[in-house]
Amino acid sequence: MIDTHYETLNDETEGKVKLCHGDDSRGASPCHYGNVSAVDWLSSLNDKIESEPQDVVTILVENYVQPEHLEQVFIDSGIMDKVFIHEMNEPWPTLQSMIDQNTNVVIFWEQGSDSNHPWIHDFLTHSWTTNFGERSTSEMNCDVLRGDGNQQVYHMNNWLSNAVGLADPTQADEANDVDFLVERANECWNQHGKRPTFIAVDWWQEGDVVEAAERINLQNSAN
């Protein structure tokens, strides 16, 4: 999950695409307060993908730059050669099929469908998501918040917010607890008849989200 912005509001050029999080409500690009080069970061990711060719990587972009500039960033990083294009309402291939065809990168964004860039999949058309940012784990559920609940792919959001709506690191250990994550994934699996495709967390260093994902993937059916 990455956010793409221009480094400054008055220079919307391809070379100024950066990764940072926030909005321009204070009159400046959020990248004014800190950023990393989109090309450099994605190039590093591309190196990791090439070093682990049996992995499939999904990138969800919250995009605030021109699609052509976003495309060039992926071209310059080397990732574009690996992207998979999913035809709407067609079955998704197996992971191994994507690996064998060297199309082991899937890119979603939250900015709507764009027929000129079919490799950028509209997050809310090709998938759906649960609620996010609850104040306590007891408030979490598996109901569809956004997107098409009939789609096979979905995101189980799993992080807690504080009183002002920001991700709360003091509760991350509870939200990312292995047993809790596995239990919640099974709850969503039972409710929707399919395991969560993605589990979105914050403060991933807390708890053990990798172990939780491994345990969920090893299950043949919901518990």
Coordinates of N, CA and C in Angstrom, one line a residue:
M1 N 0.9 -1.2 0.0 CA 0.0 0.0 0.0 C 0.9 1.2 0.0
I2 N 0.8 2.0 -1.1 CA 1.7 3.2 -1.2 C 0.8 4.4 -1.7
D3 N 1.3 5.6 -1.4 CA 0.6 6.8 -1.8 C 1.5 7.5 -2.7
T4 N 1.1 7.9 -3.9 CA 1.9 8.7 -4.8 C 1.4 10.1 -4.9
H5 N 2.3 11.1 -4.7 CA 2.1 12.5 -4.8 C 3.2 13.2 -5.5
Y6 N 2.9 14.4 -6.0 CA 4.0 15.2 -6.5 C 4.7 15.9 -5.3
E7 N 6.0 16.1 -5.5 CA 6.8 16.6 -4.3 C 6.3 18.0 -3.9
T8 N 5.9 18.8 -4.9 CA 5.4 20.1 -4.6 C 4.1 20.3 -5.4
L9 N 3.2 21.2 -5.0 CA 2.0 21.4 -5.7 C 2.1 22.1 -7.0
N10 N 3.2 22.9 -7.2 CA 3.3 23.7 -8.4 C 4.3 23.1 -9.4
D11 N 4.6 21.8 -9.2 CA 5.5 21.2 -10.2 C 5.0 19.7 -10.4
E12 N 4.0 19.6 -11.2 CA 3.4 18.3 -11.4 C 4.0 17.7 -12.7
T13 N 5.3 17.3 -12.5 CA 6.0 16.7 -13.6 C 6.4 15.2 -13.2
E14 N 6.7 14.5 -14.2 CA 7.0 13.0 -14.0 C 8.1 12.8 -13.0
G15 N 9.1 13.6 -13.1 CA 10.3 13.4 -12.3 C 10.1 13.8 -10.8
K16 N 8.9 14.4 -10.5 CA 8.6 14.8 -9.1 C 7.7 13.9 -8.4
V17 N 7.4 12.7 -8.9 CA 6.5 11.7 -8.3 C 7.2 11.1 -7.1
K18 N 6.7 11.2 -5.9 CA 7.2 10.7 -4.7 C 6.2 9.9 -3.9
L19 N 6.7 9.2 -3.0 CA 5.9 8.4 -2.1 C 5.8 9.1 -0.7
C20 N 4.6 9.4 -0.3 CA 4.4 10.0 1.0 C 2.9 9.9 1.4
H21 N 2.5 10.2 2.6 CA 1.2 9.9 3.0 C 0.6 11.2 3.6
G22 N -0.7 11.5 3.2 CA -1.3 12.7 3.7 C -2.1 13.4 2.6
D23 N -2.5 14.7 2.8 CA -3.2 15.4 1.8 C -2.6 16.9 1.8
D24 N -3.2 17.7 0.9 CA -2.6 19.0 0.7 C -3.5 20.1 1.4
S25 N -4.2 19.7 2.5 CA -5.2 20.6 3.2 C -4.4 21.7 3.9
R26 N -3.1 21.6 4.1 CA -2.4 22.6 4.7 C -1.7 23.6 3.7
G27 N -2.1 23.4 2.5 CA -1.5 24.3 1.4 C -0.2 23.8 0.8
A28 N 0.2 22.6 1.2 CA 1.5 22.1 0.6 C 1.3 20.6 0.4
S29 N 2.1 20.1 -0.5 CA 2.1 18.7 -0.7 C 2.5 18.0 0.6
P30 N 1.9 16.8 0.9 CA 2.3 16.1 2.1 C 3.8 15.6 2.0
C31 N 4.3 15.6 0.7 CA 5.7 15.2 0.5 C 6.6 16.3 1.0
H32 N 6.1 17.5 1.2 CA 6.9 18.6 1.8 C 7.5 18.2 3.1
Y33 N 6.8 17.3 3.9 CA 7.2 17.0 5.2 C 8.1 15.7 5.2
G34 N 8.3 15.1 4.1 CA 9.1 13.9 4.0 C 8.6 13.0 2.9
N35 N 9.5 12.4 2.2 CA 9.2 11.6 1.1 C 10.3 10.7 0.6
V36 N 10.0 9.7 -0.2 CA 11.0 8.9 -0.9 C 10.7 8.9 -2.3
S37 N 11.8 8.7 -3.2 CA 11.6 8.6 -4.6 C 10.8 7.4 -5.0
A38 N 9.7 7.6 -5.8 CA 8.9 6.5 -6.2 C 9.6 5.6 -7.0
V39 N 10.5 6.1 -8.0 CA 11.2 5.2 -8.8 C 12.3 4.4 -8.0
D40 N 13.0 5.1 -7.1 CA 14.0 4.3 -6.3 C 13.3 3.2 -5.5
W41 N 12.2 3.6 -4.8 CA 11.6 2.6 -3.9 C 11.1 1.4 -4.7
L42 N 10.4 1.7 -5.9 CA 9.8 0.6 -6.7 C 11.0 -0.2 -7.4
S43 N 12.1 0.5 -7.7 CA 13.2 -0.3 -8.3 C 13.8 -1.2 -7.2
S44 N 13.8 -0.8 -6.0 CA 14.3 -1.7 -4.9 C 13.3 -2.9 -4.8
L45 N 12.0 -2.6 -4.9 CA 11.0 -3.7 -4.8 C 11.2 -4.6 -6.0
N46 N 11.4 -4.1 -7.2 CA 11.6 -4.9 -8.3 C 12.8 -5.8 -8.2
D47 N 13.9 -5.3 -7.6 CA 15.0 -6.2 -7.3 C 14.7 -7.4 -6.4
K48 N 13.8 -7.1 -5.4 CA 13.4 -8.1 -4.5 C 12.5 -9.1 -5.2
I49 N 11.6 -8.6 -6.1 CA 10.8 -9.5 -6.8 C 11.6 -10.5 -7.7
E50 N 12.6 -9.9 -8.3 CA 13.5 -10.7 -9.2 C 14.3 -11.7 -8.4
S51 N 14.6 -11.4 -7.2 CA 15.4 -12.3 -6.4 C 14.5 -13.4 -5.8
E52 N 13.2 -13.2 -5.8 CA 12.2 -14.2 -5.3 C 11.2 -14.5 -6.3
P53 N 11.5 -15.2 -7.4 CA 10.6 -15.3 -8.6 C 9.4 -16.1 -8.3
Q54 N 9.3 -16.8 -7.2 CA 8.2 -17.6 -6.8 C 7.1 -16.8 -6.0
D55 N 7.4 -15.6 -5.8 CA 6.4 -14.7 -5.1 C 5.5 -14.0 -6.0
V56 N 4.3 -13.7 -5.5 CA 3.4 -12.8 -6.2 C 3.2 -11.6 -5.4
V57 N 3.3 -10.4 -6.0 CA 3.2 -9.1 -5.2 C 2.0 -8.3 -5.7
T58 N 1.3 -7.8 -4.7 CA 0.2 -6.9 -5.0 C 0.5 -5.5 -4.4
I59 N 0.3 -4.5 -5.3 CA 0.5 -3.1 -4.9 C -0.8 -2.4 -4.9
L60 N -1.2 -1.8 -3.8 CA -2.4 -0.9 -3.8 C -2.0 0.5 -3.7
V61 N -2.3 1.3 -4.7 CA -1.8 2.7 -4.8 C -3.0 3.7 -4.5
E62 N -2.7 4.6 -3.6 CA -3.6 5.7 -3.4 C -2.9 6.8 -4.2
N63 N -3.5 7.1 -5.4 CA -2.8 7.9 -6.4 C -3.2 9.4 -6.5
Y64 N -2.3 10.3 -6.5 CA -2.6 11.7 -6.6 C -1.8 12.3 -7.8
V65 N -1.3 11.5 -8.7 CA -0.5 12.0 -9.8 C -1.2 11.6 -11.1
Q66 N -0.8 12.2 -12.3 CA -1.4 11.8 -13.5 C -1.1 10.4 -13.9
P67 N -2.1 9.6 -14.4 CA -1.9 8.2 -14.7 C -0.6 8.0 -15.6
E68 N -0.4 8.9 -16.5 CA 0.8 8.7 -17.4 C 2.1 8.8 -16.6
H69 N 2.1 9.6 -15.6 CA 3.3 9.7 -14.7 C 3.4 8.5 -13.9
L70 N 2.3 8.0 -13.4 CA 2.4 6.8 -12.6 C 2.9 5.6 -13.4
E71 N 2.4 5.6 -14.6 CA 2.8 4.5 -15.5 C 4.3 4.6 -15.8
Q72 N 4.9 5.8 -16.0 CA 6.3 5.9 -16.3 C 7.1 5.5 -15.1
V73 N 6.6 5.8 -13.9 CA 7.3 5.3 -12.7 C 7.5 3.8 -12.7
F74 N 6.4 3.1 -13.0 CA 6.5 1.6 -13.0 C 7.3 1.1 -14.2
I75 N 7.4 1.9 -15.3 CA 8.2 1.5 -16.4 C 9.7 1.7 -16.0
D76 N 10.0 2.8 -15.4 CA 11.4 3.1 -15.1 C 11.9 2.2 -14.0
S77 N 11.0 1.7 -13.1 CA 11.5 0.8 -12.0 C 11.7 -0.6 -12.5
G78 N 11.1 -1.0 -13.7 CA 11.2 -2.3 -14.2 C 10.1 -3.2 -13.9
I79 N 9.1 -2.7 -13.1 CA 8.0 -3.5 -12.6 C 7.0 -3.7 -13.7
M80 N 6.9 -2.7 -14.6 CA 5.8 -2.8 -15.7 C 5.9 -4.1 -16.5
D81 N 7.1 -4.6 -16.7 CA 7.2 -5.9 -17.5 C 6.5 -7.1 -16.8
K82 N 6.2 -6.9 -15.5 CA 5.7 -8.1 -14.8 C 4.2 -8.0 -14.4
V83 N 3.6 -6.9 -14.8 CA 2.2 -6.7 -14.3 C 1.2 -7.6 -15.0
F84 N 0.2 -8.1 -14.2 CA -0.9 -8.9 -14.7 C -2.1 -8.0 -14.9
I85 N -2.8 -8.3 -16.0 CA -4.0 -7.5 -16.3 C -5.2 -8.5 -16.2
H86 N -6.1 -8.2 -15.3 CA -7.3 -9.0 -15.0 C -8.5 -8.5 -15.8
E87 N -9.1 -9.3 -16.5 CA -10.3 -9.0 -17.3 C -11.5 -9.1 -16.3
M88 N -12.3 -8.1 -16.2 CA -13.4 -8.0 -15.3 C -14.3 -9.2 -15.4
N89 N -14.7 -9.8 -14.3 CA -15.6 -10.9 -14.1 C -15.0 -12.2 -14.7
E90 N -13.8 -12.2 -15.1 CA -13.1 -13.5 -15.5 C -12.5 -14.1 -14.2
P91 N -12.4 -15.4 -14.2 CA -11.7 -16.0 -13.0 C -10.3 -15.6 -12.9
W92 N -9.8 -15.3 -11.6 CA -8.4 -15.0 -11.4 C -7.6 -16.3 -11.6
P93 N -6.4 -16.2 -12.2 CA -5.6 -17.4 -12.4 C -5.0 -17.8 -11.1
T94 N -4.4 -19.0 -11.1 CA -3.7 -19.5 -9.9 C -2.4 -18.6 -9.8
L95 N -1.9 -18.6 -8.6 CA -0.6 -17.9 -8.3 C 0.5 -18.5 -9.2
Q96 N 0.5 -19.9 -9.3 CA 1.6 -20.5 -10.1 C 1.5 -20.1 -11.5
S97 N 0.3 -20.0 -12.0 CA 0.1 -19.6 -13.4 C 0.7 -18.2 -13.7
M98 N 0.4 -17.3 -12.7 CA 1.0 -16.0 -12.9 C 2.5 -16.0 -12.8
I99 N 3.0 -16.8 -11.9 CA 4.5 -16.9 -11.8 C 5.1 -17.5 -13.1
D100 N 4.5 -18.5 -13.6 CA 5.0 -19.2 -14.8 C 5.0 -18.2 -16.0
Q101 N 4.0 -17.3 -16.1 CA 3.9 -16.4 -17.2 C 4.7 -15.1 -16.9
N102 N 5.4 -15.0 -15.8 CA 6.1 -13.8 -15.4 C 5.2 -12.6 -15.3
T103 N 4.0 -12.8 -14.9 CA 3.1 -11.7 -14.6 C 2.7 -11.7 -13.2
N104 N 3.7 -11.6 -12.3 CA 3.5 -11.9 -10.9 C 3.4 -10.6 -10.0
V105 N 2.9 -9.5 -10.7 CA 2.6 -8.3 -10.0 C 1.2 -7.8 -10.4
V106 N 0.4 -7.5 -9.4 CA -0.9 -7.0 -9.6 C -1.0 -5.6 -8.9
I107 N -1.5 -4.7 -9.7 CA -1.6 -3.3 -9.2 C -3.1 -2.8 -9.2
F108 N -3.5 -2.4 -8.0 CA -4.8 -1.7 -7.8 C -4.6 -0.3 -7.4
W109 N -5.6 0.5 -7.7 CA -5.6 1.9 -7.2 C -7.1 2.2 -6.7
E110 N -7.2 3.4 -6.1 CA -8.5 3.8 -5.5 C -9.2 4.9 -6.3
Q111 N -8.7 5.1 -7.6 CA -9.1 6.3 -8.3 C -10.1 6.0 -9.4
G112 N -10.7 4.9 -9.5 CA -11.7 4.5 -10.5 C -11.1 3.8 -11.7
S113 N -12.0 3.3 -12.6 CA -11.5 2.6 -13.7 C -10.9 3.6 -14.8
D114 N -9.9 3.1 -15.5 CA -9.2 3.9 -16.5 C -8.9 3.0 -17.7
S115 N -9.8 3.1 -18.7 CA -9.6 2.1 -19.9 C -8.3 2.3 -20.6
N116 N -7.7 3.5 -20.4 CA -6.4 3.7 -21.1 C -5.2 3.1 -20.4
H117 N -5.5 2.6 -19.1 CA -4.5 2.0 -18.3 C -5.1 0.7 -17.7
P118 N -5.3 -0.3 -18.5 CA -6.0 -1.5 -17.9 C -5.2 -2.2 -16.9
W119 N -3.9 -2.0 -16.8 CA -3.1 -2.7 -15.8 C -3.3 -2.1 -14.4
I120 N -3.9 -0.9 -14.4 CA -4.3 -0.4 -13.1 C -5.7 -0.8 -12.7
H121 N -5.9 -1.7 -11.9 CA -7.2 -2.2 -11.6 C -7.9 -1.4 -10.5
D122 N -9.1 -1.0 -10.8 CA -9.9 -0.2 -9.9 C -10.2 -1.1 -8.6
F123 N -9.7 -0.6 -7.5 CA -9.8 -1.4 -6.3 C -11.2 -1.7 -5.9
L124 N -12.1 -0.8 -6.2 CA -13.5 -1.0 -5.8 C -14.4 -1.7 -6.8
T125 N -13.8 -2.0 -8.0 CA -14.5 -2.7 -9.0 C -14.1 -4.2 -9.0
H126 N -12.8 -4.4 -8.9 CA -12.3 -5.7 -9.0 C -12.2 -6.4 -7.6
S127 N -12.5 -5.6 -6.5 CA -12.5 -6.2 -5.2 C -13.4 -5.4 -4.2
W128 N -13.3 -5.8 -3.0 CA -14.1 -5.0 -2.0 C -13.3 -5.1 -0.7
T129 N -13.8 -4.3 0.3 CA -13.1 -4.1 1.6 C -14.0 -4.1 2.7
T130 N -13.5 -4.6 3.9 CA -14.2 -4.4 5.1 C -14.0 -3.0 5.7
N131 N -14.7 -2.7 6.8 CA -14.5 -1.4 7.5 C -13.1 -1.3 8.0
F132 N -12.7 -0.1 8.4 CA -11.3 0.1 8.9 C -11.3 1.2 10.0
G133 N -10.2 1.1 10.8 CA -10.0 2.2 11.7 C -11.0 2.2 12.9
E134 N -11.5 1.1 13.3 CA -12.3 1.0 14.5 C -11.6 1.4 15.7
R135 N -12.3 1.7 16.8 CA -11.6 2.1 18.0 C -11.2 0.9 18.9
S136 N -11.8 -0.3 18.7 CA -11.5 -1.5 19.5 C -11.7 -2.7 18.6
T137 N -11.1 -3.8 19.0 CA -11.2 -5.0 18.2 C -12.6 -5.6 18.3
S138 N -13.3 -5.3 19.4 CA -14.7 -5.7 19.5 C -15.7 -5.1 18.5
E139 N -15.3 -4.0 17.9 CA -16.1 -3.3 16.9 C -15.9 -3.9 15.5
M140 N -14.8 -4.6 15.3 CA -14.5 -5.1 13.9 C -15.5 -6.2 13.5
N141 N -15.9 -6.1 12.2 CA -16.7 -7.1 11.6 C -16.3 -7.4 10.2
C142 N -17.0 -8.2 9.5 CA -16.6 -8.6 8.1 C -17.6 -8.1 7.1
D143 N -18.4 -7.2 7.4 CA -19.4 -6.6 6.4 C -18.6 -5.9 5.3
V144 N -19.3 -5.8 4.2 CA -18.7 -5.1 3.0 C -18.9 -3.6 3.3
L145 N -17.8 -2.9 3.3 CA -17.8 -1.4 3.4 C -17.9 -0.7 2.0
R146 N -16.9 -1.1 1.2 CA -16.8 -0.5 -0.1 C -16.5 -1.5 -1.2
G147 N -16.9 -1.3 -2.4 CA -16.6 -2.2 -3.5 C -17.7 -3.2 -3.8
D148 N -17.5 -4.1 -4.6 CA -18.4 -5.1 -5.1 C -18.3 -6.4 -4.3
G149 N -19.2 -6.7 -3.4 CA -19.1 -7.8 -2.5 C -19.2 -9.1 -3.3
N150 N -19.6 -9.1 -4.5 CA -19.6 -10.4 -5.3 C -18.3 -10.8 -5.9
Q151 N -17.3 -9.9 -5.8 CA -16.0 -10.2 -6.3 C -15.2 -11.2 -5.4
Q152 N -14.4 -12.0 -6.1 CA -13.6 -13.0 -5.4 C -12.6 -12.4 -4.4
V153 N -12.0 -11.3 -4.9 CA -10.8 -10.7 -4.1 C -11.4 -9.7 -3.1
Y154 N -10.8 -9.8 -1.9 CA -11.2 -8.8 -0.9 C -10.1 -8.6 0.1
H155 N -10.2 -7.4 0.7 CA -9.3 -6.9 1.7 C -9.9 -6.9 3.1
M156 N -9.3 -7.6 4.0 CA -9.8 -7.6 5.4 C -8.9 -6.5 6.1
N157 N -9.5 -5.3 6.3 CA -8.8 -4.3 7.0 C -8.7 -4.6 8.5
N158 N -7.6 -4.4 9.1 CA -7.4 -4.8 10.5 C -6.4 -3.9 11.3
W159 N -6.9 -2.7 11.5 CA -6.1 -1.8 12.4 C -7.0 -0.9 13.1
L160 N -6.5 -0.4 14.3 CA -7.4 0.4 15.2 C -6.9 1.9 15.1
S161 N -7.9 2.8 15.4 CA -7.6 4.2 15.4 C -7.7 4.8 16.8
N162 N -7.1 5.9 17.0 CA -7.2 6.6 18.3 C -8.4 7.6 18.2
A163 N -8.5 8.5 19.2 CA -9.7 9.4 19.3 C -9.7 10.4 18.2
V164 N -8.6 10.7 17.5 CA -8.6 11.7 16.4 C -8.5 11.0 15.1
G165 N -8.7 9.7 15.0 CA -8.8 9.0 13.8 C -7.5 8.6 13.1
L166 N -6.4 8.7 13.9 CA -5.1 8.2 13.4 C -4.9 6.8 13.8
A167 N -4.1 6.1 13.0 CA -3.7 4.7 13.4 C -3.0 4.7 14.8
D168 N -3.5 3.8 15.6 CA -3.0 3.8 17.0 C -2.0 2.7 17.3
P169 N -0.7 3.1 17.4 CA 0.3 2.1 17.7 C 0.2 1.4 19.0
T170 N -0.5 2.1 20.0 CA -0.6 1.5 21.3 C -1.5 0.3 21.3
Q171 N -2.4 0.2 20.3 CA -3.3 -1.0 20.2 C -2.9 -2.0 19.1
A172 N -1.7 -1.7 18.5 CA -1.3 -2.6 17.4 C -1.0 -4.0 17.8
D173 N -0.5 -4.2 19.0 CA -0.1 -5.5 19.4 C -1.4 -6.3 19.6
E174 N -2.5 -5.7 20.1 CA -3.7 -6.4 20.2 C -4.3 -6.8 18.9
A175 N -4.4 -5.8 18.0 CA -5.0 -6.0 16.7 C -4.2 -7.0 15.8
N176 N -2.9 -7.0 16.0 CA -2.0 -7.9 15.2 C -1.7 -9.2 15.9
D177 N -2.4 -9.5 17.0 CA -2.1 -10.8 17.7 C -2.5 -11.9 16.7
V178 N -1.6 -12.9 16.7 CA -1.8 -14.0 15.8 C -3.1 -14.7 15.9
D179 N -3.5 -15.1 17.1 CA -4.7 -15.8 17.3 C -5.9 -15.0 16.9
F180 N -5.9 -13.7 17.2 CA -7.0 -12.8 16.9 C -7.1 -12.7 15.3
L181 N -6.0 -12.5 14.6 CA -6.0 -12.4 13.2 C -6.6 -13.6 12.5
V182 N -6.1 -14.8 13.0 CA -6.6 -16.0 12.4 C -8.1 -16.2 12.7
E183 N -8.5 -15.9 13.9 CA -9.9 -16.0 14.3 C -10.8 -15.1 13.4
R184 N -10.3 -13.9 13.3 CA -11.1 -12.9 12.5 C -11.1 -13.3 11.0
A185 N -10.0 -13.8 10.5 CA -10.0 -14.3 9.1 C -11.0 -15.4 8.9
N186 N -11.1 -16.3 9.9 CA -12.0 -17.4 9.8 C -13.5 -16.9 9.8
E187 N -13.7 -15.9 10.7 CA -15.0 -15.3 10.7 C -15.5 -14.7 9.4
C188 N -14.5 -14.0 8.7 CA -14.8 -13.5 7.4 C -15.0 -14.6 6.4
W189 N -14.2 -15.6 6.5 CA -14.2 -16.7 5.6 C -15.6 -17.4 5.7
N190 N -16.1 -17.6 6.9 CA -17.4 -18.2 7.1 C -18.5 -17.4 6.6
Q191 N -18.4 -16.1 6.8 CA -19.4 -15.2 6.4 C -19.5 -15.0 4.8
H192 N -18.4 -15.1 4.1 CA -18.4 -14.8 2.7 C -18.0 -16.0 1.8
G193 N -17.7 -17.1 2.5 CA -17.4 -18.3 1.7 C -16.1 -18.3 1.1
K194 N -15.2 -17.4 1.4 CA -13.8 -17.4 0.9 C -12.9 -16.7 1.8
R195 N -11.7 -17.2 1.9 CA -10.7 -16.6 2.8 C -10.3 -15.2 2.3
P196 N -9.9 -14.3 3.3 CA -9.5 -13.0 2.8 C -8.3 -13.1 1.9
T197 N -8.3 -12.3 0.8 CA -7.2 -12.3 -0.1 C -6.0 -11.5 0.5
F198 N -6.4 -10.4 1.1 CA -5.4 -9.6 1.7 C -5.8 -9.2 3.1
I199 N -4.8 -9.1 4.0 CA -5.0 -8.6 5.3 C -4.2 -7.3 5.5
A200 N -4.9 -6.2 5.6 CA -4.2 -4.9 5.8 C -4.1 -4.5 7.2
V201 N -2.8 -4.3 7.6 CA -2.5 -4.0 9.0 C -1.7 -2.7 9.1
D202 N -1.6 -2.1 10.2 CA -0.7 -1.0 10.5 C 0.2 -1.4 11.6
W203 N 1.4 -0.8 11.7 CA 2.4 -1.1 12.7 C 2.6 -2.6 12.7
W204 N 3.0 -3.1 11.5 CA 3.1 -4.5 11.2 C 4.2 -5.2 12.1
Q205 N 5.1 -4.4 12.7 CA 6.1 -4.9 13.5 C 5.6 -5.5 14.8
E206 N 4.4 -5.1 15.2 CA 3.8 -5.6 16.4 C 3.0 -6.8 16.1
G207 N 3.0 -7.8 17.1 CA 2.3 -9.0 16.8 C 3.1 -9.9 15.8
D208 N 2.5 -10.7 15.1 CA 3.2 -11.5 14.0 C 2.2 -11.8 12.9
V209 N 2.1 -10.8 12.0 CA 1.1 -10.9 10.9 C 1.6 -12.0 9.9
V210 N 2.9 -12.2 9.8 CA 3.4 -13.2 8.8 C 2.9 -14.6 9.3
E211 N 3.1 -14.9 10.5 CA 2.7 -16.2 11.0 C 1.2 -16.4 10.9
A212 N 0.4 -15.3 11.1 CA -1.0 -15.4 11.0 C -1.4 -15.7 9.5
A213 N -0.8 -15.0 8.6 CA -1.0 -15.3 7.1 C -0.7 -16.7 6.8
E214 N 0.4 -17.2 7.3 CA 0.8 -18.5 7.0 C -0.2 -19.5 7.5
R215 N -0.7 -19.3 8.7 CA -1.6 -20.2 9.3 C -2.9 -20.2 8.5
I216 N -3.4 -19.1 8.1 CA -4.6 -19.0 7.3 C -4.4 -19.7 5.9
N217 N -3.3 -19.5 5.3 CA -3.0 -20.1 4.0 C -3.0 -21.6 4.1
L218 N -2.6 -22.1 5.2 CA -2.5 -23.6 5.3 C -3.8 -24.3 5.6
Q219 N -4.8 -23.5 5.9 CA -6.1 -24.1 6.1 C -6.8 -24.4 4.8
N220 N -7.4 -25.6 4.7 CA -8.2 -26.0 3.5 C -9.6 -25.4 3.5
S221 N -10.1 -25.1 4.7 CA -11.5 -24.6 4.8 C -11.5 -23.8 6.1
A222 N -12.6 -23.0 6.2 CA -12.8 -22.2 7.4 C -13.0 -23.0 8.7
N223 N -12.5 -22.5 9.8 CA -12.8 -23.2 11.1 C -14.0 -22.6 11.7

